[in-house]
Structures are given as structure tokens and as C-alpha cells.
mmCIF file of C-alpha atoms and ligand atoms in Angstrom:
data_model
loop_
_atom_site.group_PDB
_atom_site.id
_atom_site.type_symbol
_atom_site.label_atom_id
_atom_site.label_comp_id
_atom_site.label_asym_id
_atom_site.label_seq_id
_atom_site.Cartn_x
_atom_site.Cartn_y
_atom_site.Cartn_z
ATOM 1 C CA MET A 1 0.000 0.000 0.000
ATOM 2 C CA ALA A 2 1.381 3.409 -0.968
ATOM 3 C CA THR A 3 0.608 5.320 2.233
ATOM 4 C CA GLU A 4 3.643 7.653 2.273
ATOM 5 C CA GLU A 5 2.885 9.535 -0.944
ATOM 6 C CA LYS A 6 -0.716 10.230 -0.012
ATOM 7 C CA PRO A 7 -1.998 13.815 0.122
ATOM 8 C CA THR A 8 -2.779 15.491 3.443
ATOM 9 C CA SER A 9 -6.439 15.809 4.455
ATOM 10 C CA THR A 10 -6.774 19.244 2.818
ATOM 11 C CA GLU A 11 -5.524 17.779 -0.461
ATOM 12 C CA THR A 12 -7.630 14.683 -0.226
ATOM 13 C CA ALA A 13 -9.946 14.018 -3.140
ATOM 14 C CA SER A 14 -13.577 14.978 -2.493
ATOM 15 C CA ASN A 15 -15.746 12.394 -0.789
ATOM 16 C CA GLU A 16 -17.942 12.114 -3.854
ATOM 17 C CA THR A 17 -15.025 11.184 -6.082
ATOM 18 C CA THR A 18 -13.681 8.778 -3.478
ATOM 19 C CA ILE A 19 -17.014 6.974 -3.073
ATOM 20 C CA THR A 20 -17.231 6.495 -6.840
ATOM 21 C CA GLN A 21 -13.675 5.131 -6.837
ATOM 22 C CA ILE A 22 -14.416 2.780 -3.915
ATOM 23 C CA LEU A 23 -17.482 1.340 -5.657
ATOM 24 C CA ASP A 24 -15.451 0.974 -8.839
ATOM 25 C CA VAL A 25 -12.681 -0.933 -7.011
ATOM 26 C CA VAL A 26 -15.193 -3.316 -5.435
ATOM 27 C CA ALA A 27 -17.020 -3.978 -8.723
ATOM 28 C CA ARG A 28 -13.779 -4.573 -10.607
ATOM 29 C CA ALA A 29 -12.410 -6.861 -7.897
ATOM 30 C CA ALA A 30 -15.588 -8.986 -7.947
ATOM 31 C CA PRO A 31 -14.770 -11.181 -10.992
ATOM 32 C CA GLU A 32 -11.255 -11.762 -9.617
ATOM 33 C CA ILE A 33 -12.607 -12.732 -6.213
ATOM 34 C CA ARG A 34 -15.065 -15.051 -7.911
ATOM 35 C CA ALA A 35 -12.373 -16.588 -10.121
ATOM 36 C CA GLY A 36 -10.212 -17.177 -7.031
ATOM 37 C CA LEU A 37 -12.860 -19.191 -5.172
ATOM 38 C CA PRO A 38 -12.454 -22.703 -6.660
ATOM 39 C CA GLY A 39 -8.980 -23.305 -5.235
ATOM 40 C CA ARG A 40 -9.745 -21.726 -1.862
ATOM 41 C CA ARG A 41 -12.597 -23.825 -0.476
ATOM 42 C CA ILE A 42 -10.508 -24.954 2.487
ATOM 43 C CA TYR A 43 -10.190 -23.560 5.992
ATOM 44 C CA ALA A 44 -7.398 -21.106 6.813
ATOM 45 C CA GLU A 45 -5.128 -21.815 9.754
ATOM 46 C CA GLN A 46 -6.165 -18.950 12.060
ATOM 47 C CA ASN A 47 -9.472 -17.858 13.562
ATOM 48 C CA ASN A 48 -10.856 -14.414 12.768
ATOM 49 C CA PRO A 49 -11.605 -11.799 15.495
ATOM 50 C CA SER A 50 -15.095 -13.268 15.957
ATOM 51 C CA GLY A 51 -13.634 -16.691 16.794
ATOM 52 C CA GLU A 52 -14.668 -18.278 13.494
ATOM 53 C CA THR A 53 -12.299 -20.152 11.210
ATOM 54 C CA PRO A 54 -12.250 -18.362 7.854
ATOM 55 C CA MET A 55 -11.842 -20.067 4.507
ATOM 56 C CA GLU A 56 -8.743 -19.303 2.433
ATOM 57 C CA ALA A 57 -11.092 -17.430 0.089
ATOM 58 C CA ASP A 58 -11.984 -14.998 2.915
ATOM 59 C CA ILE A 59 -8.313 -14.136 3.387
ATOM 60 C CA TYR A 60 -7.721 -13.863 -0.358
ATOM 61 C CA ALA A 61 -10.629 -11.430 -0.846
ATOM 62 C CA ASP A 62 -9.642 -9.433 2.242
ATOM 63 C CA GLU A 63 -6.040 -8.974 1.106
ATOM 64 C CA MET A 64 -7.099 -7.930 -2.388
ATOM 65 C CA LEU A 65 -9.629 -5.376 -1.145
ATOM 66 C CA CYS A 66 -7.331 -4.047 1.580
ATOM 67 C CA GLU A 67 -4.592 -3.352 -0.913
ATOM 68 C CA ARG A 68 -6.798 -1.807 -3.607
ATOM 69 C CA LEU A 69 -9.072 0.235 -1.359
ATOM 70 C CA GLY A 70 -6.158 1.290 0.840
ATOM 71 C CA ASP A 71 -4.337 2.573 -2.239
ATOM 72 C CA LEU A 72 -7.071 5.119 -2.975
ATOM 73 C CA ASP A 73 -6.037 8.651 -2.006
ATOM 74 C CA GLY A 74 -9.341 9.408 -0.309
ATOM 75 C CA VAL A 75 -9.430 6.288 1.913
ATOM 76 C CA GLY A 76 -7.987 6.781 5.397
ATOM 77 C CA GLU A 77 -8.922 3.570 7.205
ATOM 78 C CA TYR A 78 -9.639 -0.026 6.197
ATOM 79 C CA ALA A 79 -11.212 -2.641 8.440
ATOM 80 C CA SER A 80 -12.529 -6.087 7.723
ATOM 81 C CA GLU A 81 -14.197 -8.944 9.570
ATOM 82 C CA GLU A 82 -10.980 -10.891 9.082
ATOM 83 C CA ARG A 83 -8.733 -8.396 10.915
ATOM 84 C CA GLN A 84 -8.575 -7.522 14.582
ATOM 85 C CA GLU A 85 -7.394 -3.948 14.050
ATOM 86 C CA VAL A 86 -8.194 -1.050 11.781
ATOM 87 C CA ILE A 87 -5.503 -0.429 9.117
ATOM 88 C CA ASP A 88 -4.417 3.201 8.770
ATOM 89 C CA THR A 89 -4.137 3.931 5.049
ATOM 90 C CA GLY A 90 -3.718 7.712 5.087
ATOM 91 C CA SER A 91 -6.440 10.305 5.448
ATOM 92 C CA GLY A 92 -10.004 10.316 4.206
ATOM 93 C CA LEU A 93 -13.074 8.086 4.381
ATOM 94 C CA SER A 94 -13.173 4.813 6.336
ATOM 95 C CA VAL A 95 -14.172 1.544 4.710
ATOM 96 C CA CYS A 96 -15.433 -1.593 6.428
ATOM 97 C CA VAL A 97 -15.587 -4.794 4.425
ATOM 98 C CA ASP A 98 -16.967 -8.255 4.934
ATOM 99 C CA PRO A 99 -14.826 -9.730 2.147
ATOM 100 C CA LEU A 100 -16.848 -12.943 1.769
ATOM 101 C CA ASP A 101 -20.153 -12.985 3.590
ATOM 102 C CA GLY A 102 -21.541 -16.489 4.100
ATOM 103 C CA SER A 103 -18.298 -18.297 3.291
ATOM 104 C CA SER A 104 -19.640 -21.542 4.812
ATOM 105 C CA ASN A 105 -21.634 -21.587 1.570
ATOM 106 C CA LEU A 106 -18.412 -22.167 -0.387
ATOM 107 C CA LYS A 107 -18.356 -25.940 0.145
ATOM 108 C CA PRO A 108 -21.985 -26.553 -0.898
ATOM 109 C CA ASN A 109 -21.549 -23.986 -3.729
ATOM 110 C CA ASN A 110 -24.326 -21.642 -2.619
ATOM 111 C CA THR A 111 -24.586 -17.857 -2.782
ATOM 112 C CA LEU A 112 -21.896 -15.636 -1.235
ATOM 113 C CA GLY A 113 -21.354 -11.913 -1.115
ATOM 114 C CA THR A 114 -18.969 -9.056 -0.406
ATOM 115 C CA ILE A 115 -20.325 -6.270 1.809
ATOM 116 C CA LEU A 116 -18.996 -2.721 1.874
ATOM 117 C CA ALA A 117 -19.702 0.146 4.280
ATOM 118 C CA VAL A 118 -18.229 3.630 3.799
ATOM 119 C CA TYR A 119 -18.104 6.022 6.762
ATOM 120 C CA ASP A 120 -17.071 9.654 6.998
ATOM 121 C CA ALA A 121 -15.533 9.150 10.460
ATOM 122 C CA PRO A 122 -12.796 7.093 12.143
ATOM 123 C CA LEU A 123 -13.662 3.452 12.950
ATOM 124 C CA PRO A 124 -15.637 2.200 14.716
ATOM 125 C CA ALA A 125 -18.095 4.721 13.262
ATOM 126 C CA ALA A 126 -21.752 5.405 14.034
ATOM 127 C CA GLY A 127 -24.631 4.584 11.683
ATOM 128 C CA SER A 128 -25.131 8.308 11.118
ATOM 129 C CA ASP A 129 -21.545 8.513 9.743
ATOM 130 C CA MET A 130 -22.370 6.207 6.842
ATOM 131 C CA VAL A 131 -22.134 7.824 3.404
ATOM 132 C CA ALA A 132 -22.514 4.779 1.132
ATOM 133 C CA ALA A 133 -22.994 1.020 1.299
ATOM 134 C CA ALA A 134 -22.935 -1.762 -1.251
ATOM 135 C CA TYR A 135 -22.787 -5.489 -1.713
ATOM 136 C CA VAL A 136 -21.694 -7.830 -4.446
ATOM 137 C CA LEU A 137 -23.592 -11.066 -4.846
ATOM 138 C CA TYR A 138 -21.816 -14.094 -6.330
ATOM 139 C CA GLY A 139 -24.876 -15.989 -7.502
ATOM 140 C CA ALA A 140 -25.782 -17.399 -10.885
ATOM 141 C CA THR A 141 -24.603 -14.002 -12.112
ATOM 142 C CA THR A 142 -22.461 -11.420 -10.346
ATOM 143 C CA THR A 143 -24.472 -8.382 -9.332
ATOM 144 C CA MET A 144 -23.733 -5.331 -7.209
ATOM 145 C CA ILE A 145 -26.236 -3.292 -5.222
ATOM 146 C CA THR A 146 -25.215 0.207 -4.164
ATOM 147 C CA ALA A 147 -26.918 2.681 -1.843
ATOM 148 C CA TYR A 148 -25.535 6.135 -2.290
ATOM 149 C CA ASP A 149 -26.975 9.618 -2.643
ATOM 150 C CA ASP A 150 -30.450 8.429 -1.495
ATOM 151 C CA THR A 151 -30.654 5.917 -4.352
ATOM 152 C CA VAL A 152 -30.317 2.161 -4.604
ATOM 153 C CA THR A 153 -28.995 0.804 -7.906
ATOM 154 C CA GLU A 154 -28.445 -2.753 -9.131
ATOM 155 C CA TYR A 155 -25.578 -3.491 -11.522
ATOM 156 C CA VAL A 156 -24.592 -6.630 -13.405
ATOM 157 C CA VAL A 157 -20.828 -7.170 -13.255
ATOM 158 C CA GLN A 158 -19.210 -8.870 -16.264
ATOM 159 C CA ASP A 159 -16.235 -11.241 -16.149
ATOM 160 C CA ASP A 160 -13.896 -8.447 -17.293
ATOM 161 C CA GLY A 161 -14.971 -6.164 -14.427
ATOM 162 C CA GLU A 162 -17.162 -3.914 -16.570
ATOM 163 C CA TYR A 163 -20.493 -3.218 -14.893
ATOM 164 C CA GLU A 164 -23.753 -1.783 -16.020
ATOM 165 C CA ALA A 165 -26.828 -0.535 -14.153
ATOM 166 C CA VAL A 166 -29.792 -2.837 -14.743
ATOM 167 C CA ARG A 167 -32.203 -1.370 -12.159
ATOM 168 C CA GLU A 168 -32.200 2.232 -10.969
ATOM 169 C CA ASP A 169 -34.079 3.611 -7.962
ATOM 170 C CA VAL A 170 -34.624 0.125 -6.569
ATOM 171 C CA THR A 171 -37.392 0.019 -3.962
ATOM 172 C CA LEU A 172 -38.851 -2.826 -1.945
ATOM 173 C CA PRO A 173 -41.910 -4.343 -3.636
ATOM 174 C CA GLU A 174 -45.085 -3.351 -1.789
ATOM 175 C CA ASP A 175 -46.501 -6.858 -1.491
ATOM 176 C CA PRO A 176 -43.980 -8.914 0.465
ATOM 177 C CA SER A 177 -43.659 -12.622 -0.296
ATOM 178 C CA VAL A 178 -40.470 -14.056 1.272
ATOM 179 C CA TYR A 179 -39.013 -14.524 4.742
ATOM 180 C CA GLY A 180 -35.765 -15.945 6.083
ATOM 181 C CA PHE A 181 -34.858 -16.271 9.755
ATOM 182 C CA GLY A 182 -31.455 -17.366 11.090
ATOM 183 C CA GLY A 183 -30.346 -18.899 14.375
ATOM 184 C CA ARG A 184 -31.341 -22.268 15.840
ATOM 185 C CA VAL A 185 -35.106 -22.380 16.321
ATOM 186 C CA PRO A 186 -34.888 -23.720 19.914
ATOM 187 C CA GLU A 187 -32.820 -20.634 20.762
ATOM 188 C CA TRP A 188 -35.373 -18.130 19.497
ATOM 189 C CA ILE A 189 -37.129 -16.184 22.243
ATOM 190 C CA ASP A 190 -40.879 -16.874 22.604
ATOM 191 C CA PRO A 191 -42.199 -13.544 21.253
ATOM 192 C CA PHE A 192 -40.070 -13.988 18.134
ATOM 193 C CA THR A 193 -41.267 -17.568 17.650
ATOM 194 C CA GLU A 194 -44.878 -16.375 17.881
ATOM 195 C CA TYR A 195 -44.185 -13.641 15.336
ATOM 196 C CA VAL A 196 -42.610 -16.192 12.959
ATOM 197 C CA ARG A 197 -45.649 -18.488 13.254
ATOM 198 C CA GLU A 198 -47.860 -15.540 12.313
ATOM 199 C CA VAL A 199 -45.711 -14.724 9.257
ATOM 200 C CA GLU A 200 -45.711 -18.398 8.229
ATOM 201 C CA SER A 201 -49.484 -18.592 8.455
ATOM 202 C CA ASP A 202 -49.857 -15.883 5.790
ATOM 203 C CA PRO A 203 -50.519 -17.785 2.511
ATOM 204 C CA SER A 204 -48.747 -15.105 0.475
ATOM 205 C CA MET A 205 -45.441 -15.667 2.333
ATOM 206 C CA LYS A 206 -42.877 -18.399 1.674
ATOM 207 C CA LEU A 207 -39.617 -19.420 3.313
ATOM 208 C CA ARG A 208 -36.331 -18.506 1.614
ATOM 209 C CA TYR A 209 -33.220 -18.994 3.766
ATOM 210 C CA GLY A 210 -29.819 -19.655 2.238
ATOM 211 C CA GLY A 211 -27.322 -19.045 5.058
ATOM 212 C CA SER A 212 -25.566 -16.046 3.523
ATOM 213 C CA MET A 213 -27.035 -12.855 4.930
ATOM 214 C CA ILE A 214 -26.491 -10.893 1.794
ATOM 215 C CA GLY A 215 -28.105 -13.553 -0.416
ATOM 216 C CA ASP A 216 -31.106 -13.644 1.913
ATOM 217 C CA VAL A 217 -31.313 -9.853 2.110
ATOM 218 C CA ASN A 218 -31.196 -9.646 -1.679
ATOM 219 C CA GLN A 219 -34.233 -11.935 -1.904
ATOM 220 C CA VAL A 220 -36.078 -9.496 0.354
ATOM 221 C CA LEU A 221 -34.953 -6.542 -1.746
ATOM 222 C CA THR A 222 -36.118 -8.345 -4.884
ATOM 223 C CA TYR A 223 -39.435 -9.845 -3.755
ATOM 224 C CA GLY A 224 -40.301 -7.937 -0.576
ATOM 225 C CA GLY A 225 -40.467 -9.566 2.849
ATOM 226 C CA ILE A 226 -38.316 -9.869 5.931
ATOM 227 C CA PHE A 227 -34.883 -11.218 6.861
ATOM 228 C CA ALA A 228 -33.811 -11.632 10.479
ATOM 229 C CA TYR A 229 -30.860 -12.907 12.410
ATOM 230 C CA PRO A 230 -32.550 -12.440 15.761
ATOM 231 C CA THR A 231 -31.624 -12.149 19.378
ATOM 232 C CA LEU A 232 -31.089 -15.667 20.779
ATOM 233 C CA THR A 233 -31.601 -16.977 24.302
ATOM 234 C CA ASP A 234 -27.881 -17.524 24.864
ATOM 235 C CA HIS A 235 -26.689 -14.731 22.525
ATOM 236 C CA PRO A 236 -28.970 -11.703 23.038
ATOM 237 C CA GLU A 237 -26.760 -9.684 20.667
ATOM 238 C CA GLY A 238 -27.382 -12.186 17.839
ATOM 239 C CA LYS A 239 -24.620 -13.086 15.391
ATOM 240 C CA LEU A 240 -24.172 -10.315 12.848
ATOM 241 C CA ARG A 241 -21.650 -7.475 13.195
ATOM 242 C CA VAL A 242 -22.747 -3.868 13.515
ATOM 243 C CA GLN A 243 -20.003 -2.193 11.444
ATOM 244 C CA PHE A 244 -19.727 -4.830 8.724
ATOM 245 C CA GLU A 245 -23.298 -6.126 8.376
ATOM 246 C CA GLY A 246 -25.902 -4.318 10.503
ATOM 247 C CA TYR A 247 -25.247 -0.735 9.424
ATOM 248 C CA PRO A 248 -24.721 -1.428 5.690
ATOM 249 C CA VAL A 249 -27.825 -3.618 5.249
ATOM 250 C CA GLY A 250 -29.847 -1.196 7.362
ATOM 251 C CA TYR A 251 -28.671 1.679 5.169
ATOM 252 C CA ILE A 252 -29.414 -0.167 1.917
ATOM 253 C CA LEU A 253 -32.882 -1.402 2.963
ATOM 254 C CA GLU A 254 -33.878 1.981 4.386
ATOM 255 C CA THR A 255 -32.657 3.780 1.255
ATOM 256 C CA ALA A 256 -34.854 1.348 -0.735
ATOM 257 C CA GLY A 257 -37.900 2.415 1.285
ATOM 258 C CA GLY A 258 -37.873 -0.456 3.787
ATOM 259 C CA ARG A 259 -37.118 -0.537 7.506
ATOM 260 C CA SER A 260 -34.346 -1.929 9.637
ATOM 261 C CA SER A 261 -34.367 -2.722 13.335
ATOM 262 C CA ASP A 262 -32.420 -4.257 16.174
ATOM 263 C CA GLY A 263 -35.777 -5.147 17.719
ATOM 264 C CA GLU A 264 -36.411 -1.690 19.175
ATOM 265 C CA GLN A 265 -34.890 0.965 16.927
ATOM 266 C CA SER A 266 -33.437 1.458 13.466
ATOM 267 C CA LEU A 267 -30.165 -0.389 12.943
ATOM 268 C CA MET A 268 -28.705 2.992 12.029
ATOM 269 C CA ASP A 269 -29.245 4.111 15.655
ATOM 270 C CA VAL A 270 -27.536 1.103 17.259
ATOM 271 C CA GLU A 271 -24.597 2.113 19.495
ATOM 272 C CA LYS A 272 -21.333 1.793 17.587
ATOM 273 C CA ASP A 273 -19.410 0.059 20.443
ATOM 274 C CA GLY A 274 -16.342 -1.942 19.360
ATOM 275 C CA LEU A 275 -15.191 -2.718 15.825
ATOM 276 C CA HIS A 276 -16.432 -6.315 15.986
ATOM 277 C CA SER A 277 -19.529 -5.907 18.164
ATOM 278 C CA ARG A 278 -22.783 -7.598 17.180
ATOM 279 C CA THR A 279 -26.467 -6.776 16.912
ATOM 280 C CA PRO A 280 -29.729 -8.578 16.199
ATOM 281 C CA VAL A 281 -30.744 -7.716 12.612
ATOM 282 C CA TYR A 282 -34.298 -7.398 11.268
ATOM 283 C CA VAL A 283 -34.789 -5.833 7.808
ATOM 284 C CA GLY A 284 -37.641 -5.710 5.338
ATOM 285 C CA ASN A 285 -40.937 -4.104 4.493
ATOM 286 C CA GLU A 286 -42.060 -1.430 6.934
ATOM 287 C CA GLU A 287 -45.236 -3.158 8.043
ATOM 288 C CA LEU A 288 -43.434 -6.436 8.807
ATOM 289 C CA ILE A 289 -40.759 -4.680 10.878
ATOM 290 C CA GLU A 290 -43.362 -2.641 12.760
ATOM 291 C CA ARG A 291 -45.260 -5.831 13.667
ATOM 292 C CA LEU A 292 -41.974 -7.450 14.718
ATOM 293 C CA GLU A 293 -41.071 -4.548 17.011
ATOM 294 C CA ALA A 294 -44.572 -4.630 18.528
ATOM 295 C CA ALA A 295 -44.296 -8.408 19.083
ATOM 296 C CA LEU A 296 -40.907 -8.075 20.820
ATOM 297 C CA ASP A 297 -42.252 -5.206 22.961
ATOM 298 C CA ASP A 298 -45.151 -7.242 24.406
HETATM 299 O O1 LIG B 1 -22.084 -13.478 9.247
HETATM 300 C C1 LIG B 1 -21.952 -14.705 8.820
HETATM 301 C C2 LIG B 1 -23.140 -15.448 8.272
HETATM 302 O O2 LIG B 1 -22.640 -16.371 7.355
HETATM 303 C C3 LIG B 1 -24.238 -14.610 7.603
HETATM 304 O O3 LIG B 1 -23.957 -14.312 6.275
HETATM 305 C C4 LIG B 1 -25.448 -15.509 7.734
HETATM 306 O O4 LIG B 1 -26.672 -14.808 7.750
HETATM 307 C C5 LIG B 1 -25.205 -16.216 9.015
HETATM 308 O O5 LIG B 1 -23.813 -16.138 9.302
HETATM 309 C C6 LIG B 1 -25.631 -17.661 8.935
HETATM 310 O O6 LIG B 1 -25.576 -18.201 10.175
HETATM 311 P P1 LIG B 1 -26.163 -19.655 10.505
HETATM 312 O O7 LIG B 1 -25.112 -20.602 10.024
HETATM 313 O O8 LIG B 1 -26.295 -19.635 11.983
HETATM 314 O O9 LIG B 1 -27.474 -19.817 9.776
#
């Protein structure tokens, strides 16, 4: 990383230019990350800061994104789920990356993603510091969803890294039809279980859960509905990370006209706490999240 030659903060490129460059780096890295997956479906030797054993593909994607994002003049800090500490890359915006969300899906060859959060503040940042968020989805095709400037856009990313907008001003469909809930069912708290039974009893709703948050969230963004990784009896804070998962999906779903919640408030209002802290995550259509919050409040 070329940190020494970087401009001082007054010379730093404008945030707008930097955000465009960050999104460009992530889109162009996507086909390379995808092409690097086949040989990296094995576990790495060290645990990540959350105590999970990453796949070699997680490390590969993290190193690529750290180097390329850190090289941008307007990026001052880089953090990822795979690293304990924030990397100082100069001065400018802060980026948080989940390089390969849902990497346990690598072995069974299911959907994976890369999640990006951009903050205009040092890390860990607050939800209100977020200036853009995006995710890449490695599914049957490679797509990228961005939320920036009050607009959500979907791009298709080609094998050569070129990308083209295929849906502009993406909003959640008004009539929801899918739901996906994580965590072991016996560990759900009773009010949540009752809420789930109510959702399941609606004949217009069907279960879609794939085990990669970003794949499941993208189903909600596409068809309307709700995704949750809830509070659990022995893990009240749930599983997902605030900086890397909670804030960016909250930002994207809210920009698309939906709602996000930690069970009581918008995900964007969750305390920032530590770099790797967790939060329950509930995102989807407004009416479904309102009913969820009411159920948990009883
Ligand atoms: O954060 C990691 C993650 O893989 C998410 O993408 C996903 O929603 C969740 O964990 C799946 O967890 P579980 O294996 O408990 O369903």
C-alpha cells in the first residue's frame, strides 16, 4: 500500500469522487474474487476476530480489497471482519468490508457476497456517519447493489470487471412474499417464535433462507419480505456485526424504502461500540418490521 505519498487531508480528493472510486474498485475486484474461489474452499489456519475459522477465500478477498481500497487517495482507514485492528491507510473516508459474507456456503456452492460500508468518520463509526454502502452477490450471475446519494442501484458485473446498471431507484416491492430467519429455532425467544408463526401462516409468504445474509437480504430486496438474524436466548446480541453487516444492510434497505431494526430501533441508531460488536438484525418491508417490534415489545 502506498501510504507515504498520499496527500494530506486538505488535499484529499472529495468524498464524492472517493465513493465512486471505492465502488469501482469493489465492482472490478468482484470477478477476480469469484475466479479465485475454486482453489480456496478450504479452511485457513487462524481464527478471525469473531472466533470463526475463515476459509482461504476470505483471506484472499480481504487482502485484495485491503490493498486496492487502501491505495485510494481518499481512503484513510480499512477494516474487515478478518482483521482484529483497523488499518491506517492515510487520510479520508473509512471503509469496512466483509470480504466474503456467508463463506460456509463455499463448500456446498451456494450464494456468497462481499459487503462494503463507507463512513465519513474514524472506525468504529456510528450509523449516522455512513455515506454509502454496497454489496456484491456471487450468484448465478455477479451483481452489485449500491446505496448512495439516497438511491439504490443494481448493476450486473461482467467477467472483465465492466459493470452496467440494470435497475435504478430500486425500492422494496409493496406486497412482500419471502421470509428468512437465522439462528437455531430452539434458541429463538418466545415472542419472536410467535411472530414467525404468524408470518408463516400468511398464505402469500414463503420461506427462503440460504445461510448467507447478503443472499437472503437480496431476496427481500427483490421480492419484498423480511430477513432476520434475531436475538437468541444464549446470545442476546445475535450473530451479525454492527459495522460490517448491521449498518450497511440497514442503510441499503432503508434507502430502498424499507425498515431496519435491532428489535427496538433502526439499525442505524444502534450504538457503535467496538469494531467487531454484534447486533440482532431485522430488515424488510415497513409493516413487517413494525409488527416485529410490537411483538418483541409485548
Ligand atoms: O455473518 C456470517 C453469516 O454467514 C451470515 O452471512 C449468515 O446470515 C449467518 O452467518 C448464517 O448463520 P447460521 O449458520 O447460523 O445460519
